[in-house]
Coordinates of C-alpha atoms in Angstrom, one line a residue:
Chain T
X25 CA -13.6 10.0 4.4
X26 CA -16.5 8.3 6.2
X27 CA -17.9 5.0 4.9
X28 CA -15.8 3.1 2.4
X29 CA -16.7 4.5 -1.0
X30 CA -19.1 2.5 -3.0
X31 CA -17.1 3.4 -6.1
X32 CA -14.3 1.1 -4.9
X33 CA -14.8 -2.6 -4.8
X34 CA -15.5 -4.1 -1.4
X35 CA -13.7 -7.0 0.2
X36 CA -14.9 -10.3 1.6
X37 CA -15.9 -9.7 5.2
X38 CA -14.0 -12.7 6.5
X39 CA -10.5 -12.4 7.8
X40 CA -7.8 -12.8 5.3
X41 CA -5.6 -15.9 5.8
X42 CA -2.3 -15.2 7.6
X43 CA 0.7 -14.7 5.4
X44 CA 3.3 -17.4 5.8
X45 CA 6.8 -16.1 5.1
X46 CA 10.0 -18.2 5.0
X47 CA 12.9 -16.1 6.2
X48 CA 16.1 -18.0 5.7
X49 CA 18.4 -15.1 6.3
X50 CA 16.7 -14.3 9.6
X51 CA 16.8 -18.0 10.5
X52 CA 20.5 -18.2 9.8
X53 CA 21.1 -15.1 11.8
X54 CA 19.2 -16.5 14.8
X55 CA 20.4 -20.0 14.3
X56 CA 16.8 -21.1 14.6
X57 CA 14.6 -22.7 12.0
X58 CA 11.6 -20.4 11.7
X59 CA 8.6 -19.4 9.7
X60 CA 6.8 -16.1 10.1
X61 CA 3.0 -16.0 10.2
X62 CA 2.4 -12.3 9.4
X63 CA -0.9 -10.6 10.3
X64 CA 0.5 -7.3 9.0
X65 CA -1.5 -7.7 5.8
X66 CA -4.7 -8.7 7.6
X67 CA -7.5 -6.2 7.0
X68 CA -6.6 -3.0 9.0
X69 CA -3.1 -4.3 9.4
X70 CA -3.3 -6.5 12.5
X71 CA -4.8 -9.7 13.8
X72 CA -7.5 -7.6 15.6
X73 CA -9.8 -7.8 12.6
X74 CA -10.2 -11.5 13.2
X75 CA -11.9 -10.7 16.5
X76 CA -13.8 -7.6 15.4
X77 CA -15.3 -9.2 12.3
X78 CA -16.5 -12.1 14.4
X79 CA -17.9 -9.8 17.0
X80 CA -19.6 -7.4 14.6
X81 CA -21.4 -10.2 12.8
X82 CA -22.4 -12.1 16.0
X83 CA -23.8 -9.5 18.3
X84 CA -27.3 -8.2 17.5
X85 CA -26.6 -4.7 18.6
X86 CA -26.5 -1.9 15.9
X87 CA -23.8 0.0 17.7
X88 CA -20.5 -1.2 19.3
X89 CA -18.5 0.9 21.7
X90 CA -14.9 0.3 22.7
X91 CA -11.9 2.1 24.2
X92 CA -8.8 1.8 22.0
X93 CA -6.1 4.0 20.9
X94 CA -4.6 1.4 18.6
X95 CA -5.3 -1.5 16.4
X96 CA -8.5 -2.7 18.0
X97 CA -10.3 0.6 17.3
X98 CA -9.4 0.6 13.6
X99 CA -10.4 -3.1 13.3
X100 CA -13.7 -2.6 15.1
X101 CA -14.5 0.5 13.0
X102 CA -13.9 -1.4 9.8
X103 CA -15.7 -4.5 10.8
X104 CA -18.7 -2.5 11.8
X105 CA -18.7 -0.6 8.6
X106 CA -18.7 -3.8 6.6
X107 CA -21.9 -5.1 8.3
X108 CA -23.6 -1.7 8.4
X109 CA -23.2 -1.1 12.1
X110 CA -22.0 2.0 13.9
X111 CA -19.0 2.1 16.2
X112 CA -17.8 4.6 18.7
X113 CA -14.1 4.4 19.6
X114 CA -13.1 6.2 22.8
X115 CA -9.6 7.6 22.4
X116 CA -7.4 9.8 24.6
X117 CA -7.2 13.4 23.4
X118 CA -3.5 13.0 23.0
X119 CA -3.8 10.2 20.5
X120 CA -1.6 10.4 17.4
X121 CA -3.5 12.0 14.6
X122 CA -2.7 9.2 12.2
X123 CA -4.5 6.8 14.5
X124 CA -7.5 9.0 14.8
X125 CA -7.6 9.5 11.1
X126 CA -7.4 5.7 10.5
X127 CA -10.4 5.0 12.8
X128 CA -12.4 7.7 11.0
X129 CA -11.3 6.5 7.6
X130 CA -12.6 3.0 8.4
X131 CA -16.0 4.5 9.3
X132 CA -15.7 4.8 13.1
X133 CA -16.9 7.7 15.2
X134 CA -14.1 9.0 17.5
X135 CA -15.0 10.1 21.0
X136 CA -12.1 12.0 22.7
X137 CA -11.6 11.7 26.4
X138 CA -9.3 13.8 28.6
X139 CA -7.7 11.0 30.5
X140 CA -6.4 13.5 33.2
X141 CA -10.0 14.2 34.1
X142 CA -11.8 10.9 33.3
X143 CA -10.6 7.3 32.6
X144 CA -11.4 5.7 29.3
X145 CA -13.4 3.0 31.1
X146 CA -15.5 5.7 32.8
X147 CA -16.2 7.4 29.4
X148 CA -17.2 4.1 27.9
X149 CA -19.6 3.5 30.8
X150 CA -21.0 6.9 30.3
X151 CA -21.5 6.3 26.5
X152 CA -23.1 2.9 27.2
X153 CA -25.6 4.7 29.5
X154 CA -26.5 7.1 26.7
X155 CA -26.8 4.3 24.1
X156 CA -28.7 1.4 25.7
X157 CA -28.7 -0.3 22.3
X158 CA -24.9 -0.6 22.3
X159 CA -22.6 -3.6 22.8
X160 CA -19.5 -2.6 24.8
X161 CA -16.5 -4.5 23.5
X162 CA -13.3 -5.5 25.2
X163 CA -10.2 -5.8 23.0
X164 CA -9.4 -9.2 24.6
X165 CA -11.6 -10.2 27.6
X166 CA -14.6 -11.5 25.7
X167 CA -15.4 -15.0 24.5
X168 CA -16.4 -13.6 21.1
X169 CA -13.0 -12.0 20.7
X170 CA -11.2 -15.2 21.6
X171 CA -13.5 -17.1 19.2
X172 CA -12.6 -14.6 16.4
X173 CA -8.9 -14.9 17.1
X174 CA -9.2 -18.7 17.2
X175 CA -9.3 -18.7 13.4
X176 CA -5.6 -18.0 13.4
X177 CA -5.0 -21.1 15.6
X178 CA -7.0 -23.2 13.1
X179 CA -4.9 -21.9 10.3
X180 CA -1.6 -22.6 12.1
X181 CA -2.8 -26.2 12.8
X182 CA -2.9 -26.8 9.0
X183 CA -0.1 -24.6 7.9
X184 CA 1.1 -25.3 4.3
X185 CA 4.6 -25.8 5.5
X186 CA 7.5 -25.3 3.1
X187 CA 9.7 -27.4 5.2
X188 CA 9.7 -31.2 5.4
X189 CA 7.9 -31.1 8.8
X190 CA 5.2 -29.1 10.5
X191 CA 6.2 -26.4 13.1
X192 CA 6.7 -27.6 16.7
X193 CA 6.1 -24.4 18.6
X194 CA 4.2 -21.1 18.0
X195 CA 5.4 -17.9 19.5
X196 CA 3.0 -15.0 19.8
X197 CA 2.8 -11.7 21.6
X198 CA 0.9 -11.4 24.9
X199 CA -0.8 -8.3 26.0
X200 CA -4.3 -8.9 27.4
X201 CA -4.1 -12.5 26.1
X202 CA -6.7 -12.2 23.4
X203 CA -4.4 -13.5 20.6
X204 CA -2.7 -16.3 22.5
X205 CA -5.9 -17.6 24.0
X206 CA -7.5 -17.5 20.6
X207 CA -4.5 -19.4 19.0
X208 CA -4.6 -22.1 21.8
X209 CA -8.4 -22.5 21.3
X210 CA -8.1 -22.8 17.5
X211 CA -5.2 -25.2 17.6
X212 CA -6.8 -27.5 20.1
X213 CA -10.1 -27.5 18.3
X214 CA -8.3 -28.5 15.1
X215 CA -6.7 -31.4 17.0
X216 CA -3.2 -29.9 17.1
X217 CA -0.9 -30.2 20.2
X218 CA 1.5 -27.6 18.8
X219 CA 3.1 -25.8 21.8
X220 CA 2.3 -22.1 22.3
X221 CA 4.8 -19.8 23.9
X222 CA 3.9 -16.2 24.8
X223 CA 6.2 -13.2 24.1
X224 CA 5.8 -10.4 26.5
X225 CA 7.7 -7.2 27.1
X226 CA 9.9 -7.6 30.2
X227 CA 8.7 -4.1 31.2
X228 CA 5.1 -5.3 31.1
X229 CA 5.5 -8.9 32.4
X230 CA 2.3 -9.3 34.3
X231 CA 1.3 -12.4 32.3
X232 CA 4.7 -14.1 33.1
X233 CA 4.1 -13.2 36.7
X234 CA 0.6 -14.6 36.5
X235 CA 1.8 -17.9 35.2
X236 CA 4.4 -18.1 38.0
X237 CA 1.8 -17.2 40.7
X238 CA -1.0 -19.4 39.3
X239 CA -3.4 -16.4 39.4
X240 CA -3.8 -13.1 37.5
X241 CA -1.2 -10.6 38.6
X242 CA -1.7 -7.0 37.5
X243 CA 0.8 -4.3 36.6
X244 CA 0.4 -1.3 39.0
X245 CA 0.2 1.1 36.1
X246 CA 0.1 0.9 32.3
X247 CA 3.6 -0.1 31.4
X248 CA 5.5 2.2 29.0
X249 CA 7.0 -0.4 26.7
X250 CA 7.6 0.4 23.1
X251 CA 5.3 -2.5 22.3
X252 CA 2.3 -0.4 22.7
X253 CA -0.1 -3.2 22.0
X254 CA 1.0 -4.9 25.2
X255 CA 0.5 -2.0 27.5
X256 CA -2.3 -3.8 29.2
X257 CA -2.6 -3.8 33.0
X258 CA -3.4 -7.5 33.2
X259 CA -4.6 -10.6 31.4
X260 CA -8.4 -10.8 30.9
X261 CA -10.4 -13.3 33.0
X262 CA -11.6 -15.3 30.0
X263 CA -8.1 -15.3 28.5
X264 CA -6.5 -16.5 31.8
X265 CA -8.9 -19.4 32.0
X266 CA -7.4 -20.7 28.7
X267 CA -3.8 -19.5 29.2
X268 CA -3.1 -20.8 32.7
X269 CA -2.8 -24.4 31.3
X270 CA -2.7 -23.5 27.6
X271 CA 0.7 -21.7 27.4
X272 CA 3.9 -23.7 27.6
X273 CA 5.6 -20.6 28.9
X274 CA 6.3 -16.9 28.4
X275 CA 9.5 -15.3 27.3
X276 CA 10.1 -11.8 28.8
X277 CA 11.6 -9.6 26.1
X278 CA 13.8 -6.6 27.0
X279 CA 13.1 -3.4 25.1
X280 CA 16.3 -3.6 23.2
X281 CA 15.4 -7.0 21.8
X282 CA 12.0 -5.7 20.7
X283 CA 13.8 -2.9 18.8
X284 CA 16.4 -5.3 17.4
X285 CA 13.6 -7.7 16.2
X286 CA 11.9 -4.8 14.3
X287 CA 15.2 -4.1 12.6
X288 CA 16.0 -7.7 11.8
X289 CA 12.5 -8.3 10.3
X290 CA 13.2 -5.2 8.1
X291 CA 16.7 -6.1 7.0
X292 CA 16.5 -9.9 6.7
X293 CA 12.8 -10.6 6.0
X294 CA 11.6 -7.5 4.2
X295 CA 8.8 -7.3 6.8
X296 CA 7.5 -4.1 8.3
X297 CA 6.4 -5.0 11.8
X298 CA 5.2 -2.8 14.6
X299 CA 7.1 -3.3 17.9
X300 CA 4.3 -5.4 19.4
X301 CA 4.3 -7.5 16.3
X302 CA 8.1 -8.1 16.6
X303 CA 7.8 -9.5 20.1
X304 CA 7.8 -13.1 18.9
X305 CA 11.1 -12.7 17.1
X306 CA 12.3 -10.7 20.1
X307 CA 11.6 -13.9 22.2
X308 CA 13.9 -15.9 20.0
X309 CA 16.6 -13.3 20.5
X310 CA 16.1 -13.4 24.3
X311 CA 15.9 -17.1 24.9
X312 CA 17.4 -18.8 21.9
X313 CA 18.2 -22.1 23.7
X314 CA 14.6 -22.7 24.3
X315 CA 14.0 -22.8 20.5
X316 CA 17.2 -24.2 19.0
X317 CA 16.7 -27.3 17.0
X318 CA 12.9 -26.9 16.8
X319 CA 10.9 -25.5 13.9
X320 CA 9.3 -22.3 15.3
X321 CA 6.4 -20.3 13.9
X322 CA 6.6 -16.7 15.0
X323 CA 3.3 -14.8 14.8
X324 CA 3.9 -11.2 13.7
X325 CA 0.7 -9.7 15.0
X326 CA 0.6 -6.3 13.3
X327 CA 2.4 -3.8 11.2
X328 CA 0.9 -0.4 12.1
X329 CA 3.6 1.9 13.3
X330 CA 4.2 5.6 12.7
X331 CA 6.9 6.4 10.2
X332 CA 8.7 8.6 12.7
X333 CA 8.9 5.8 15.3
X334 CA 9.9 3.3 12.6
X335 CA 12.7 5.6 11.3
X336 CA 14.1 5.8 14.9
X337 CA 13.9 2.0 15.3
X338 CA 15.8 1.5 12.0
X339 CA 18.4 4.1 13.0
X340 CA 19.3 2.6 16.4
X341 CA 22.0 0.1 16.0
Chain C
X547 CA 28.8 -17.6 6.1
X548 CA 29.3 -19.7 3.0
X549 CA 26.9 -22.4 2.0
X550 CA 23.5 -22.5 3.7
X551 CA 24.0 -24.4 6.9
X552 CA 22.9 -28.0 6.8
X553 CA 21.7 -27.6 10.4
X554 CA 18.9 -25.4 9.2
X555 CA 16.0 -26.8 7.2
X556 CA 16.2 -26.1 3.5
X557 CA 13.5 -24.8 1.3
X558 CA 11.8 -26.0 -1.8
X559 CA 13.9 -25.0 -4.8
X560 CA 10.9 -23.6 -6.7
X561 CA 9.9 -20.0 -6.6
X562 CA 7.5 -19.0 -3.9
X563 CA 4.1 -18.0 -5.1
X564 CA 3.6 -14.2 -5.2
X565 CA 1.9 -12.6 -2.2
X566 CA -1.4 -11.0 -3.1
X567 CA -2.2 -8.1 -0.8
X568 CA -5.4 -6.2 -0.7
X569 CA -4.7 -2.6 0.2
X570 CA -8.0 -0.8 0.7
X571 CA -6.5 2.3 2.3
X572 CA -4.0 2.7 -0.5
X573 CA -6.8 2.1 -3.0
X574 CA -8.9 4.8 -1.4
X575 CA -6.1 7.2 -1.3
X576 CA -5.4 6.7 -5.1
X577 CA -9.1 6.4 -6.0
X578 CA -8.2 3.3 -7.9
X579 CA -9.2 -0.3 -7.2
X580 CA -6.0 -2.3 -6.8
X581 CA -4.3 -5.4 -5.6
X582 CA -0.6 -5.7 -4.9
X583 CA 1.3 -8.8 -6.1
X584 CA 4.3 -8.6 -3.9
X585 CA 7.6 -10.3 -4.7
X586 CA 9.3 -8.9 -1.7
X587 CA 8.9 -12.2 0.1
X588 CA 10.2 -14.2 -2.8
X589 CA 13.3 -16.1 -2.0
X590 CA 16.1 -13.5 -1.7
X591 CA 13.6 -10.7 -1.6
X592 CA 12.8 -10.0 -5.3
X593 CA 11.3 -11.6 -8.4
X594 CA 14.8 -12.3 -9.7
X595 CA 14.8 -15.8 -8.0
X596 CA 12.2 -16.9 -10.5
X597 CA 14.7 -16.4 -13.3
X598 CA 17.8 -17.7 -11.5
X599 CA 16.2 -20.8 -10.1
X600 CA 15.0 -21.7 -13.6
X601 CA 18.4 -20.9 -15.1
X602 CA 20.5 -22.7 -12.5
X603 CA 18.4 -25.9 -12.9
X604 CA 18.3 -25.7 -16.7
X605 CA 21.9 -25.0 -17.8
X606 CA 24.3 -28.0 -17.6
X607 CA 27.3 -25.8 -16.6
X608 CA 28.7 -26.2 -13.0
X609 CA 29.5 -22.5 -12.7
X610 CA 27.4 -19.4 -13.6
X611 CA 29.0 -15.9 -13.9
X612 CA 27.1 -12.7 -13.9
X613 CA 27.6 -9.0 -13.3
X614 CA 25.2 -7.6 -10.7
X615 CA 25.4 -5.2 -7.9
X616 CA 21.8 -5.9 -6.8
X617 CA 19.0 -8.4 -6.6
X618 CA 20.1 -10.6 -9.6
X619 CA 23.4 -11.4 -7.9
X620 CA 21.9 -12.5 -4.6
X621 CA 19.2 -14.5 -6.4
X622 CA 21.8 -16.2 -8.7
X623 CA 24.1 -17.0 -5.8
X624 CA 21.2 -18.6 -3.8
X625 CA 19.7 -20.5 -6.8
X626 CA 23.2 -22.0 -7.6
X627 CA 23.8 -23.0 -4.0
X628 CA 20.4 -24.8 -3.9
X629 CA 21.5 -27.0 -6.9
X630 CA 25.1 -27.4 -5.9
X631 CA 26.5 -25.1 -8.5
X632 CA 29.1 -22.4 -8.1
X633 CA 28.5 -18.7 -8.9
X634 CA 30.8 -15.7 -9.4
X635 CA 29.1 -12.4 -9.1
X636 CA 31.1 -9.4 -10.5
X637 CA 30.4 -6.3 -8.4
X638 CA 31.9 -2.8 -8.5
X639 CA 34.4 -2.2 -5.7
X640 CA 32.2 0.6 -4.5
X641 CA 29.2 -1.7 -3.8
X642 CA 27.4 -1.3 -0.5
X643 CA 28.7 -3.8 2.0
X644 CA 25.3 -5.1 2.8
X645 CA 24.9 -6.2 -0.9
X646 CA 28.3 -7.9 -0.9
X647 CA 27.5 -9.7 2.3
X648 CA 24.1 -10.8 1.0
X649 CA 25.7 -12.4 -2.1
X650 CA 28.3 -14.2 0.1
X651 CA 25.8 -15.3 2.6
X652 CA 23.8 -16.9 -0.2
X653 CA 26.9 -18.9 -1.2
X654 CA 28.2 -16.7 -4.1
X655 CA 31.8 -15.8 -4.8
X656 CA 32.2 -12.0 -5.2
X657 CA 34.6 -10.7 -7.8
X658 CA 35.3 -7.0 -7.4
X659 CA 36.0 -4.8 -10.4
X660 CA 37.4 -1.3 -10.4
X661 CA 34.8 0.2 -12.8
X662 CA 37.1 3.2 -13.4
X663 CA 39.7 0.9 -15.0
X664 CA 37.5 -1.8 -16.5
X665 CA 33.9 -2.3 -17.3
X666 CA 31.9 -5.0 -15.6
X667 CA 31.2 -6.6 -18.9
X668 CA 34.9 -6.7 -19.7
X669 CA 35.6 -8.4 -16.3
X670 CA 32.8 -10.9 -17.0
X671 CA 34.4 -11.7 -20.4
X672 CA 37.8 -12.1 -18.7
X673 CA 36.4 -14.5 -16.2
X674 CA 34.5 -16.5 -18.9
X675 CA 37.9 -17.0 -20.6
X676 CA 39.4 -18.3 -17.4
X677 CA 36.4 -20.6 -16.8
X678 CA 35.4 -22.2 -20.1
X679 CA 33.0 -24.4 -18.1
X680 CA 31.0 -21.4 -17.0
X681 CA 27.6 -20.1 -18.2
X682 CA 27.5 -16.3 -18.5
X683 CA 24.1 -15.0 -17.4
X684 CA 22.3 -11.8 -18.3
X685 CA 19.9 -10.5 -15.7
X686 CA 17.2 -10.0 -18.4
X687 CA 18.3 -10.7 -22.0
X688 CA 18.2 -14.4 -22.0
X689 CA 15.2 -16.7 -23.0
X690 CA 15.8 -18.8 -19.8
X691 CA 15.5 -15.7 -17.7
X692 CA 12.2 -14.7 -19.4
X693 CA 11.0 -18.3 -19.1
X694 CA 11.8 -18.2 -15.3
X695 CA 9.9 -14.9 -14.9
X696 CA 7.0 -16.2 -16.8
X697 CA 5.9 -18.2 -13.8
X698 CA 4.7 -14.9 -12.3
X699 CA 2.5 -14.2 -15.4
X700 CA 1.0 -17.7 -15.1
X701 CA 0.2 -16.9 -11.4
X702 CA -1.4 -13.6 -12.3
X703 CA -3.6 -15.3 -14.9
X704 CA -5.2 -17.4 -12.3
X705 CA -5.1 -15.0 -9.4
X706 CA -7.3 -15.9 -6.4
X707 CA -9.1 -12.6 -6.5
X708 CA -10.7 -11.2 -3.4
X709 CA -12.9 -9.0 -5.5
X710 CA -15.9 -10.0 -7.5
X711 CA -14.0 -9.9 -10.8
X712 CA -10.5 -10.6 -12.1
X713 CA -8.0 -7.7 -12.5
X714 CA -8.0 -5.9 -15.9
X715 CA -4.5 -4.6 -16.0
X716 CA -1.1 -5.5 -14.6
X717 CA 1.4 -2.8 -13.9
X718 CA 5.1 -3.9 -13.4
X719 CA 8.5 -2.2 -13.4
X720 CA 10.6 -2.0 -16.5
X721 CA 14.4 -2.0 -16.5
X722 CA 15.9 -4.4 -19.0
X723 CA 12.5 -5.8 -19.6
X724 CA 13.1 -9.2 -18.0
X725 CA 10.1 -9.0 -15.7
X726 CA 7.5 -7.6 -18.1
X727 CA 8.5 -9.9 -20.9
X728 CA 8.2 -12.8 -18.5
X729 CA 4.8 -11.7 -17.3
X730 CA 3.5 -11.2 -20.9
X731 CA 4.8 -14.6 -21.8
X732 CA 3.2 -16.4 -18.8
X733 CA -0.1 -14.6 -19.1
X734 CA -0.5 -15.4 -22.8
X735 CA 0.5 -19.0 -22.3
X736 CA -2.1 -19.3 -19.7
X737 CA -4.7 -17.9 -22.1
X738 CA -5.1 -14.5 -20.4
X739 CA -5.5 -11.3 -22.3
X740 CA -4.8 -9.2 -19.2
X741 CA -3.3 -5.9 -20.3
X742 CA 0.3 -5.3 -19.2
X743 CA 1.6 -1.7 -18.6
X744 CA 5.2 -1.0 -17.8
X745 CA 6.3 1.5 -15.1
X746 CA 9.6 3.1 -15.9
X747 CA 11.5 5.9 -14.2
X748 CA 11.2 9.1 -16.2
X749 CA 14.9 9.6 -15.7
X750 CA 15.6 6.2 -17.4
X751 CA 12.8 6.2 -20.0
X752 CA 14.6 4.3 -22.8
X753 CA 11.9 1.6 -22.9
X754 CA 9.2 4.3 -23.4
X755 CA 11.3 5.9 -26.1
X756 CA 11.7 2.5 -27.7
X757 CA 8.0 1.9 -27.8
X758 CA 7.5 5.3 -29.4
X759 CA 10.3 4.7 -32.0
X760 CA 9.4 1.1 -32.7
X761 CA 13.0 0.1 -32.1
X762 CA 15.4 -0.3 -29.1
X763 CA 16.6 3.1 -28.0
X764 CA 19.4 3.2 -25.5
X765 CA 20.2 5.7 -22.7
X766 CA 23.5 7.4 -23.3
X767 CA 24.8 6.5 -19.8
X768 CA 23.5 4.5 -16.9
X769 CA 20.6 6.7 -15.5
X770 CA 20.9 7.8 -11.9
X771 CA 17.3 7.1 -10.8
X772 CA 16.6 6.1 -7.2
X773 CA 15.0 3.0 -8.7
X774 CA 18.4 1.3 -9.0
X775 CA 16.9 -1.9 -10.5
X776 CA 16.0 0.1 -13.5
X777 CA 19.4 1.7 -14.2
X778 CA 19.7 -0.3 -17.4
X779 CA 21.1 1.2 -20.5
X780 CA 18.5 -0.4 -22.8
X781 CA 15.9 -3.2 -23.2
X782 CA 17.4 -6.6 -24.0
X783 CA 16.9 -8.0 -27.6
X784 CA 14.9 -11.0 -26.4
X785 CA 12.8 -8.8 -24.2
X786 CA 12.1 -6.3 -26.9
X787 CA 10.9 -9.0 -29.2
X788 CA 8.1 -9.7 -26.7
X789 CA 7.5 -6.2 -25.4
X790 CA 7.2 -4.3 -28.7
X791 CA 3.7 -5.8 -29.2
X792 CA 3.2 -7.2 -25.7
X793 CA 3.0 -4.0 -23.7
X794 CA -0.1 -1.8 -23.7
X795 CA 2.1 1.1 -22.8
X796 CA 4.6 2.5 -20.4
X797 CA 4.1 5.2 -17.7
X798 CA 7.2 7.3 -17.1
X799 CA 7.4 7.9 -13.3
X800 CA 9.1 11.0 -12.0
X801 CA 11.5 10.4 -9.1
X802 CA 9.2 12.2 -6.5
X803 CA 6.4 9.7 -7.3
X804 CA 8.7 6.8 -6.9
X805 CA 9.6 8.1 -3.4
X806 CA 6.0 8.9 -2.6
X807 CA 5.0 5.3 -3.7
X808 CA 7.5 3.8 -1.3
X809 CA 6.0 5.9 1.6
X810 CA 2.4 5.1 0.7
X811 CA 3.1 1.4 0.5
X812 CA 4.7 1.7 4.0
X813 CA 1.9 3.9 5.5
X814 CA -1.2 2.4 3.9
X815 CA -0.3 -1.2 3.0
X816 CA 2.4 -2.1 5.6
X817 CA 4.6 -3.1 2.8
X818 CA 8.4 -2.5 2.7
X819 CA 9.2 -2.0 -1.0
X820 CA 12.5 -0.9 -2.6
X821 CA 12.2 2.1 -4.9
X822 CA 12.2 -0.1 -8.1
X823 CA 9.5 -2.2 -6.5
X824 CA 7.3 0.8 -5.9
X825 CA 7.4 1.9 -9.5
X826 CA 4.1 0.3 -10.3
X827 CA 2.3 2.2 -7.6
X828 CA 4.3 5.3 -8.8
X829 CA 2.7 4.8 -12.2
X830 CA -0.8 5.0 -10.7
X831 CA 0.2 8.3 -9.0
X832 CA 1.6 9.6 -12.3
X833 CA -1.2 8.7 -14.6
X834 CA -4.3 8.0 -12.5
X835 CA -6.8 8.6 -15.3
X836 CA -5.3 5.6 -17.2
X837 CA -6.3 3.3 -14.4
X838 CA -9.5 4.9 -12.9
X839 CA -12.5 2.5 -12.9
X840 CA -10.4 -0.6 -13.7
X841 CA -9.1 -3.2 -11.3
X842 CA -5.3 -2.9 -11.3
X843 CA -2.8 -5.4 -10.1
X844 CA 0.5 -3.7 -9.2
X845 CA 3.5 -5.9 -9.1
X846 CA 5.9 -4.9 -6.3
X847 CA 9.0 -6.5 -7.7
X848 CA 11.3 -6.4 -4.7
X849 CA 11.9 -5.2 -1.2
X850 CA 15.7 -5.1 -0.7
X851 CA 16.7 -1.5 0.3
X852 CA 19.3 -0.3 2.7
X853 CA 17.9 1.0 6.0
X854 CA 19.6 4.3 5.6
X855 CA 18.0 4.9 2.2
X856 CA 14.6 3.8 3.5
X857 CA 14.8 6.1 6.5
X858 CA 15.4 9.0 4.1
X859 CA 12.5 8.0 1.9
X860 CA 10.2 7.8 4.9
X861 CA 11.4 11.1 6.1
X862 CA 10.8 13.1 2.9
X863 CA 7.2 14.4 2.9

């Protein structure tokens, strides 16, 4: 469908404020006071638009290139469209058609790569050579990305809290560390000392290992967790610089608790979350004692999930 | 689980403001500019809490009795709990366990009736005789219910619109007419002339027939639409008094468009809606020409739907 149609009204180019949701039935089930900060209604359906809208409006380049088979690609395509820039999103040939369609619908140009023959990074480098005017964007390891995501931290610092007290701890998913490093940056800038805890798939626990080791530890291969937004090989360098002292800890969430969190968000909070988005609630399921008696804000980072995958998750019980 | 646990923080007793969601992909798909006003994150997951919280705090009675197998029962149980009143919810013996559990979890007492032997209304009358101190609540045909729901109309009159202009028409589901009569009341009180269009299942089109006839027309039996919140036999008298001149029209939505609307809200707006809640989007699918070129606000009235039903709806395509 190309560029957004001029016949339909356009939206503000800024990120949409996060949606705060009280979920008393979920809180009761978990025995933990909680609020949800949902980014599932953010433009393009995930927090990634915070980064890409900042990026697209701050780099002078007319073209932005990135590798992404998920939320970053859609968010970058849309953000570029809004400011009249072009985007090329490198995606594996095997990407789900709905994801390819979404990138195209948001105005992005899809470049397919056969990952058996060439890595995505190699294809991005090749494209960068062909397009010297382009900015090459990382989904997390870029100060502009962290700065964009920091707007969520600033919002959480001044949350309009329906309880009689502000939250005491924020739990957010960790993949490359773009979201959590942004949240920490925004909170601290706003003068908040709110604790930030990461939620990482146990199958992809490189960030937890990194915190323990005091240096970046990488997964050997891309981990096959259902939380596909956290299938990163390691934290980014810029993210690590913030997270090594900025995170109060990381909870390593087993796959079954990720799936259970998706179901509980559906059943008890009416919230459609993607597996990566449900990691924060999965952390409460995994280590409840850490959170008992405190008011917890769980960031649900995104909601984009295929209907077939979601149906399976709802069915498993 | 009885009364809400004192160990968990309690919430403000007022209704939560509606959640305004831009949905550009859904808008593009329909070719209609739209906003969603979602009541799926309202306390107890539907707009019904607006009515019940108003009712519970405005009647002097210590006990409220109602027949409901759905959202009204949950909302009434929770609203009564919050102000220290008791509630008895009359439900058919055949009600889904999740609905029974939800009423109990919110602090309501469930009274089962074998609807083959006795009507729900007869059982309510019986209980009212046994409990002379009780208020008997209708889910729609009561000025206090309409007044409670009018808060949504007031909100829609002063919507913080992300477009460059306010909406021109509100579309909302019609069952007994409690929601639409409340919206009309609230809008007009706030000085708004925003048009209100009802969305009714074609299978349960008594309200559309009533508008055409100029008097209340009843269905012969409870219609078996998948939009279970609209399985009412007729509009209420108090509702009709407002709706006969207050509604700009009613779109009669075929079952397949209700199901399609549930799927589109899932796929293109990340919103979990129950079939009744999706009626307003179903109306746009059914009569797009009525809405083309105007900015439409679709009220998604609730999100409570069984996982098994939802899985089926997502699967049908």
